Coordinates of C-alpha atoms in Angstrom, one line a residue:
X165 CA 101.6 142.0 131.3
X166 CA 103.9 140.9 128.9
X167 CA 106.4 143.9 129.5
X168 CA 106.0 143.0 133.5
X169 CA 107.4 139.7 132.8
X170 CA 110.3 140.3 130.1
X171 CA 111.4 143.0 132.5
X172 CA 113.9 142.1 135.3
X173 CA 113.4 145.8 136.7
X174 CA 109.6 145.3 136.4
X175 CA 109.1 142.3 137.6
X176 CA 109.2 140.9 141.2
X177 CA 112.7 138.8 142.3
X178 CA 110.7 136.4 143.7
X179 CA 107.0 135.0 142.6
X180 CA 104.5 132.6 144.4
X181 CA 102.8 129.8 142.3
X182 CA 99.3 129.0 143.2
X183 CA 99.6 126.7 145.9
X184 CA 102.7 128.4 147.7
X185 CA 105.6 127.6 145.9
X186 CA 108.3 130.0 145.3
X187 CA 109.2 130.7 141.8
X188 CA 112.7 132.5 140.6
X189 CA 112.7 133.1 137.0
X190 CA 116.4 132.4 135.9
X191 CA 115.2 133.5 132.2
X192 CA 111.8 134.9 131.2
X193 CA 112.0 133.4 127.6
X194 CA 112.0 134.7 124.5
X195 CA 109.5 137.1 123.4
X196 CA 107.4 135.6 120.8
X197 CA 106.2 138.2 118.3
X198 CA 104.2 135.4 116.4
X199 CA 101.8 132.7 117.0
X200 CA 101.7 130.8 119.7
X201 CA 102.6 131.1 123.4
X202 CA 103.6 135.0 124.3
X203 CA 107.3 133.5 125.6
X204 CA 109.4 130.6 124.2
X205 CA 112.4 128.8 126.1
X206 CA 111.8 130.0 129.5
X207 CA 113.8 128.8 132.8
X208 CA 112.4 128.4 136.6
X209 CA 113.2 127.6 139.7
X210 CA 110.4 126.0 141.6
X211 CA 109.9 125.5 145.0
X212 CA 112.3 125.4 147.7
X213 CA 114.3 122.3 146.3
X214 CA 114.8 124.8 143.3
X215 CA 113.4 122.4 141.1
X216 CA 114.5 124.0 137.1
X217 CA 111.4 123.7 134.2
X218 CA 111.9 125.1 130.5
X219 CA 109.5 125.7 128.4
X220 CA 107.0 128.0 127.1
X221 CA 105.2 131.2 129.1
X222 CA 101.6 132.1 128.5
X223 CA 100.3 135.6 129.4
X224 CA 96.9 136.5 130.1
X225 CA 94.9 139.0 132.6
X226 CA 92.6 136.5 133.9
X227 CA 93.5 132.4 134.5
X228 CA 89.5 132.0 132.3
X229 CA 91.2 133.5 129.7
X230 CA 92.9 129.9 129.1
X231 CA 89.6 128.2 128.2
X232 CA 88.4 131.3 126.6
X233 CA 90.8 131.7 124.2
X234 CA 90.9 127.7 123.1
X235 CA 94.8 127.0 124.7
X236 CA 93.4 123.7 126.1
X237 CA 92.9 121.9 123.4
X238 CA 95.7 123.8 121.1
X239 CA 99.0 121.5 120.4
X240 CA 101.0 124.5 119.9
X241 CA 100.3 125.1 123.9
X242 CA 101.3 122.0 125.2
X243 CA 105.0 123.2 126.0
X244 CA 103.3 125.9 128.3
X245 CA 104.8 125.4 131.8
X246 CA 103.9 128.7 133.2
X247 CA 100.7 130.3 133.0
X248 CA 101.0 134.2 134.4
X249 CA 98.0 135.9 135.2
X250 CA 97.6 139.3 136.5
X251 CA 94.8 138.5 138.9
X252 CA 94.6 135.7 140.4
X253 CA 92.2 132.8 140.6
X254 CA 91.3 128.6 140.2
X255 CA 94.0 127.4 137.6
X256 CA 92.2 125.9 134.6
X257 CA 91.7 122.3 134.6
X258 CA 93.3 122.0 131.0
X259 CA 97.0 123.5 131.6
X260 CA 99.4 121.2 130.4
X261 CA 100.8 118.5 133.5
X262 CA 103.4 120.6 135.8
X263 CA 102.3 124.0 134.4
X264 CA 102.5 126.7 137.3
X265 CA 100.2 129.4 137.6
X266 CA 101.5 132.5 138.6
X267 CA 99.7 136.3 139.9
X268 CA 101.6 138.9 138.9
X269 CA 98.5 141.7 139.9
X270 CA 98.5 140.2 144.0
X271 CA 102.5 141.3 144.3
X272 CA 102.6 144.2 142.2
X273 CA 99.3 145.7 143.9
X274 CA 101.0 146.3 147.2
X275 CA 104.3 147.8 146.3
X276 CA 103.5 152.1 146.1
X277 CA 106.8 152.3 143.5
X278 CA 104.7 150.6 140.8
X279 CA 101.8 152.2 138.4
X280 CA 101.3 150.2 135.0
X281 CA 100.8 153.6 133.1
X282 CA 104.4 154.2 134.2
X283 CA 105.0 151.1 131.6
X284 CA 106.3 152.7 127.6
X285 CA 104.3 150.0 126.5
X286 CA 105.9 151.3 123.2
X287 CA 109.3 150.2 124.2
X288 CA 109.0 146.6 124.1
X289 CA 110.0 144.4 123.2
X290 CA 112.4 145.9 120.7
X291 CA 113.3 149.6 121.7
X292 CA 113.8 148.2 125.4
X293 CA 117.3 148.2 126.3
X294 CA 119.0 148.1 129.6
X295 CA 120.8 151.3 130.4
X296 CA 124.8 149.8 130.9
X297 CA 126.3 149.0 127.7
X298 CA 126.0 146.4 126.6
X299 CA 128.9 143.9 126.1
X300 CA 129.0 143.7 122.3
X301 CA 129.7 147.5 122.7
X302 CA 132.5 147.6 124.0
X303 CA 133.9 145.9 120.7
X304 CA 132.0 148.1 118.6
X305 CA 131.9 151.4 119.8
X306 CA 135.4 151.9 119.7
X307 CA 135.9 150.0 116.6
X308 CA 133.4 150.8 114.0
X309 CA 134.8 149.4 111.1
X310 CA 135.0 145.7 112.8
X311 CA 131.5 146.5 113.7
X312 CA 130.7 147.2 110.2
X313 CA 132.3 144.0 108.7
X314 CA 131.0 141.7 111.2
X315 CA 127.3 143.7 109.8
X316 CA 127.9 143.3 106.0
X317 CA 128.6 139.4 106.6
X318 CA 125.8 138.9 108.4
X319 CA 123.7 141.1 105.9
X320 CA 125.3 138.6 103.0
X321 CA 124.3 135.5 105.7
X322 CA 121.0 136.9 105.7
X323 CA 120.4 137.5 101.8
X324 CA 121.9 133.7 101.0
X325 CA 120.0 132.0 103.5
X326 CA 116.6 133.7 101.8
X327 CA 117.9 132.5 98.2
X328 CA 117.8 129.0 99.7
X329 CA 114.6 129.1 100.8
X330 CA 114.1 130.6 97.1
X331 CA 115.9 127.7 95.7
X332 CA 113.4 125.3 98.0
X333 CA 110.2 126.8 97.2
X334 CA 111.4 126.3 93.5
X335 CA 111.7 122.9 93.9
X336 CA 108.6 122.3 95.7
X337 CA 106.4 124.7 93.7
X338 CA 108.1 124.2 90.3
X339 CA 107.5 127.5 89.6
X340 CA 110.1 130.3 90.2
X341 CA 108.2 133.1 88.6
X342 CA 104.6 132.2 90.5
X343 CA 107.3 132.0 93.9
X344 CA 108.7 135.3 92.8
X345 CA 105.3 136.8 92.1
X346 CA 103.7 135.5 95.5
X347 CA 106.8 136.8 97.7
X348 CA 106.7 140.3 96.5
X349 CA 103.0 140.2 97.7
X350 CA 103.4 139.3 100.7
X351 CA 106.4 141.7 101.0
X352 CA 103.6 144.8 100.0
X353 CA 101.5 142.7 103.0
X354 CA 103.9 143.6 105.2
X355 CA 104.5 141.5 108.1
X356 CA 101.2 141.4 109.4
X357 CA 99.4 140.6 105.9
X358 CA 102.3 138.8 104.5
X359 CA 100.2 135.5 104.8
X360 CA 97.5 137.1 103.8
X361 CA 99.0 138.3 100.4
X362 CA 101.0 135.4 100.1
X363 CA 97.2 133.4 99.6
X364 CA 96.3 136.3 97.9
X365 CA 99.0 135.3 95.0
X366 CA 98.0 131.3 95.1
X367 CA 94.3 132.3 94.6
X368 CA 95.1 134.6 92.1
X369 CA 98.3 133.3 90.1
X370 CA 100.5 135.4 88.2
X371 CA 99.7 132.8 84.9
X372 CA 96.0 134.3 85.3
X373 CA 96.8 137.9 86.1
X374 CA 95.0 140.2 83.7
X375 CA 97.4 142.3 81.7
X376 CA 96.1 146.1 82.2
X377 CA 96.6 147.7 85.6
X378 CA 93.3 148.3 86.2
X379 CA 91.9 144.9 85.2
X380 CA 94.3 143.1 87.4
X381 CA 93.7 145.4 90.2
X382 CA 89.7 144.5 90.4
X383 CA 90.7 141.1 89.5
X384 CA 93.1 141.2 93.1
X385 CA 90.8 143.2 95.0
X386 CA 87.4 140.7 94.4
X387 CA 89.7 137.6 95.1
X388 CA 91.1 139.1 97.9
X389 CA 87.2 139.6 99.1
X390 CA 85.3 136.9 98.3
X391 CA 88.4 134.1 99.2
X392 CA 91.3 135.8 101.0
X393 CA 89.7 137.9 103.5
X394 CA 87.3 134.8 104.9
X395 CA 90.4 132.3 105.6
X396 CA 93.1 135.4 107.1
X397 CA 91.3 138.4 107.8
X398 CA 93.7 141.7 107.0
X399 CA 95.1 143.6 110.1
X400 CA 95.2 147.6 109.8
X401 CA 98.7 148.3 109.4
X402 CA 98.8 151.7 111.1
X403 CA 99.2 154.6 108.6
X404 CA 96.5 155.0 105.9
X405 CA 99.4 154.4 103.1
X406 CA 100.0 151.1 104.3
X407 CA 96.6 150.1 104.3
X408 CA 95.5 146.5 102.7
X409 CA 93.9 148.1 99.5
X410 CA 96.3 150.7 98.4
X411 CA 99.2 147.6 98.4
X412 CA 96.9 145.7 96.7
X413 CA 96.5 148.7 94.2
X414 CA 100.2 148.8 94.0
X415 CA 100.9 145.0 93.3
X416 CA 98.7 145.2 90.0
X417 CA 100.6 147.9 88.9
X418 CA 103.7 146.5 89.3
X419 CA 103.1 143.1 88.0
X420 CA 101.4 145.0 85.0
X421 CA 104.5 147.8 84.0
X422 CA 102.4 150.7 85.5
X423 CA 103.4 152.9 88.6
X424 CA 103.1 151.9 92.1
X425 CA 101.4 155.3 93.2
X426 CA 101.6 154.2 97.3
X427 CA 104.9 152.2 97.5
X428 CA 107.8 154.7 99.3
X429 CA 111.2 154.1 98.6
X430 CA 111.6 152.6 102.1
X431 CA 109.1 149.8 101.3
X432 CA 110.5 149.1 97.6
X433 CA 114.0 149.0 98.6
X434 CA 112.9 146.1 101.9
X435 CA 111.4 144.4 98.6
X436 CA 114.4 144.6 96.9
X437 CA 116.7 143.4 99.9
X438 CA 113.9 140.7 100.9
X439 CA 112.7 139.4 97.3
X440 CA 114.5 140.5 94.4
X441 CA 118.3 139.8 95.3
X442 CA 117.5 136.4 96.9
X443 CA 115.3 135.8 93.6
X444 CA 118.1 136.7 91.7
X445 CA 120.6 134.8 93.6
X446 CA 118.6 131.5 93.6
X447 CA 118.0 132.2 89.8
X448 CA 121.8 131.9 89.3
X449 CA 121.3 135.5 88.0
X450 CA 123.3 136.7 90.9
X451 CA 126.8 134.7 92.4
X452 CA 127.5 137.4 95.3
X453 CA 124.8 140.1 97.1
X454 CA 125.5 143.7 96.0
X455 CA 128.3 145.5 98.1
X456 CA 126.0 148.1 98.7
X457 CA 121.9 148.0 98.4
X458 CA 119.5 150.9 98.8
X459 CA 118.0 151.4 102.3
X460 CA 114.9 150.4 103.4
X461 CA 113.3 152.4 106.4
X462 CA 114.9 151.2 109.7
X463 CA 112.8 149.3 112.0
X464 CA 112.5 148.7 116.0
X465 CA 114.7 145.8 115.6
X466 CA 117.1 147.7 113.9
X467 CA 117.4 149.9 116.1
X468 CA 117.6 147.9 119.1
X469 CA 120.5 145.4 117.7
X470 CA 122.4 148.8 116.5
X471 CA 122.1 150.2 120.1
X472 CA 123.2 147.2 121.6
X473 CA 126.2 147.0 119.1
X474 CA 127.7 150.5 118.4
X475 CA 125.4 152.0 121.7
X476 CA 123.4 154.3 122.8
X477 CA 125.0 157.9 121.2
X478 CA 126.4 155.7 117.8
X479 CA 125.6 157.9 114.5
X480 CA 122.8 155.7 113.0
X481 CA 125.0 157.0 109.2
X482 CA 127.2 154.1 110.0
X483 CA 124.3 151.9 108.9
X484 CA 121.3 153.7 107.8
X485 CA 122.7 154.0 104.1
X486 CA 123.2 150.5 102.9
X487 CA 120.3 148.2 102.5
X488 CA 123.0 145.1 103.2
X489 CA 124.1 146.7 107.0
X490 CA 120.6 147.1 107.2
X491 CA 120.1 143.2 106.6
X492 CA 122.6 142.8 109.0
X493 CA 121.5 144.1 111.7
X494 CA 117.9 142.3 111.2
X495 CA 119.8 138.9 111.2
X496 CA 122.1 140.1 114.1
X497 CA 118.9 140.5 115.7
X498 CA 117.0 137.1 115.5
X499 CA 119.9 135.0 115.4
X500 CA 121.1 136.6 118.8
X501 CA 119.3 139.4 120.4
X502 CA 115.9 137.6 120.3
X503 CA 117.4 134.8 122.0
X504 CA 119.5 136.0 124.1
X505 CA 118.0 137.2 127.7
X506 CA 116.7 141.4 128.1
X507 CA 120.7 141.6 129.9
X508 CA 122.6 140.3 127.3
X509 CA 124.0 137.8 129.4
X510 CA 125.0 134.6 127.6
X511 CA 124.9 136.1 124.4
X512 CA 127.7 134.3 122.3
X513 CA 127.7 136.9 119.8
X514 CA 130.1 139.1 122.5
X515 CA 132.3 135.8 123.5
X516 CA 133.0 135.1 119.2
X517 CA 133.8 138.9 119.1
X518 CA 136.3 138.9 122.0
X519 CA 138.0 136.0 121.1
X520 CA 138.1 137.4 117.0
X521 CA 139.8 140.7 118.3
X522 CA 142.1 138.6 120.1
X523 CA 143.1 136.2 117.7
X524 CA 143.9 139.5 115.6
X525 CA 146.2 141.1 118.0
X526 CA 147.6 137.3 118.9
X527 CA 146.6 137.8 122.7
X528 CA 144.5 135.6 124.5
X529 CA 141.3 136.2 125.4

């Protein structure tokens, strides 16, 4: 459902709201990949006066499955102005005021082009990219070293803007070494138990850590039972490795000078990039990131703000060996691709690089 509305080429040109009214969708919104509503910062056109709302999109199979899952009485709904259903049904009574409801199942049933298991469910919302290139190629493609300096400054954005939030956890904790020790936990978390062993850390401070590995690993592992796992239940991350007690395993040895025996060199260098040089550049210890960091394994939204930059057939060795492109490219990615719409249009990443490439060759844009 989610994929059927972020899609243009999924979803239907033109939609009915319960109740008749025609509904264009100018921009399906941003997909959110954390709490909260499924799409943020959405634009319509309702009805024939082509009356615009903005605001947030919630996605669910059934319109019950408002009440069922609490929304009504949530504050973090209450910017919901379209609720999407697949099938269709009475609107619940506790939508926010001038929320539309909209069935996506009712259109999409009739047309014989469409099958949902014709949907790479895998492909979204990251690996989904449309297939014309896209306009930031255009200066890339042809001109990888531009491409690569416009990555390492937005690698170095990236890594100072984390050493601020560093230098503001310091200031509010009082504490850099208990911030230092609770952020490389929740980097072992990974992003789905970062919370998780971020508390993990607060319950268990570093001031109270026992000193032998195996000590401090019981020590983590009971707290992370008995207090941890009640308030933010872990979330299987996939492959066996990565699972909740072999980080946990791994954090005691490395806050105790033995040897992580799970971490892979992907995961220790994205701790490295994500903790240590920010750490180190709050601490003063550091005045400039590292021209060159090692590389942490590349992600979906890598790969999607790579393809969209250097496209499609690019030689992912541009990138894939420093740890500060790498960085790049993840804050290429949420500052721009994540809110910019699935076409690219309106992206002023493209507009800043047009107009930088003119200014260079003194030509106007």
């Amino acid at each position: 459902m989610q994929a059927l509305w972020y899609d243009a080429a999924l979803r239907p040109a033109v939609l009915r709201a319960e109740g008749g009214a025609f509904v264009r969708v100018l921009d399906p919104g941003t997909w959110n990949l954390g709490e909260g509503p499924d799409f943020r910062r959405a634009l319509l056109e309702v009805g024939s006066d082509r009356r615009r709302i903005s605001g947030d999109v919630e996605i669910h199979l059934r319109p019950a499955d408002w009440t069922a899952h609490g929304h009504g009485g949530d504050a973090a709904y209450r910017g919901v102005v379209a609720h999407v259903t697949w099938r269709g049904g009475v609107p619940p009574p506790t939508l926010p005021p001038g929320c539309v409801s909209i069935c996506l199942g009712d259109v999409l049933r009739c047309r014989p082009d469409f099958s949902p298991r014709d949907i790479d469910l895998q492909a979204y919302p990251h690996a989904h990219l449309p297939k014309t290139p896209r306009p930031c190629e255009k200066h890339f493609g042809g001109n990888p070293d531009f491409g690569l300096e416009i990555l390492r400054e937005a690698g170095r954005r990236r890594l100072f803007e984390k050493a601020g939030r560093f230098k503001t956890a310091f200031v509010r904790r009082g504490n850099p070494e208990q911030v230092f020790y609770e952020e490389v936990l929740a980097a072992f978390g990974y992003a789905k138990n970062a919370d998780a062993f971020r508390l993990l850390g607060r319950v268990m401070p570093l001031a109270e850590l026992p000193r032998e590995t195996e000590t401090a690993f019981e020590a983590l592992k009971c707290a992370a039972a008995l207090e941890v796992a009640r308030e933010r239940p872990w979330t299987a991350n996939g492959r066996p490795g990565n699972a909740p007690g072999l980080r946990i395993e791994d954090a005691a040895a490395v806050f105790t000078g033995g040897k992580p025996r799970h971490l892979g060199c992907g995961r220790a260098a994205a701790v490295v990039a994500n903790v240590v040089v920010p750490y180190a550049l709050a601490r003063g210890a550091l005045k400039e990131p590292p021209f060159w960091l090692p590389p942490e394994d590349v992600s979906s939204p890598m790969r999607l703000a790579a393809h969209r930059l250097f496209g499609r057939d690019h030689n992912p060795a541009l990138y894939s060996r420093n740890g500060v492109l790498l960085q790049g490219l993840i804050q290429i990615h949420r500052e721009y691709c994540l809110s910019a719409s699935p076409d690219c249009v309106g992206c002023p990443l493209a507009a800043w690089c047009e107009n930088a490439l003119c200014s260079e060759r003194k030509v106007e844009p």
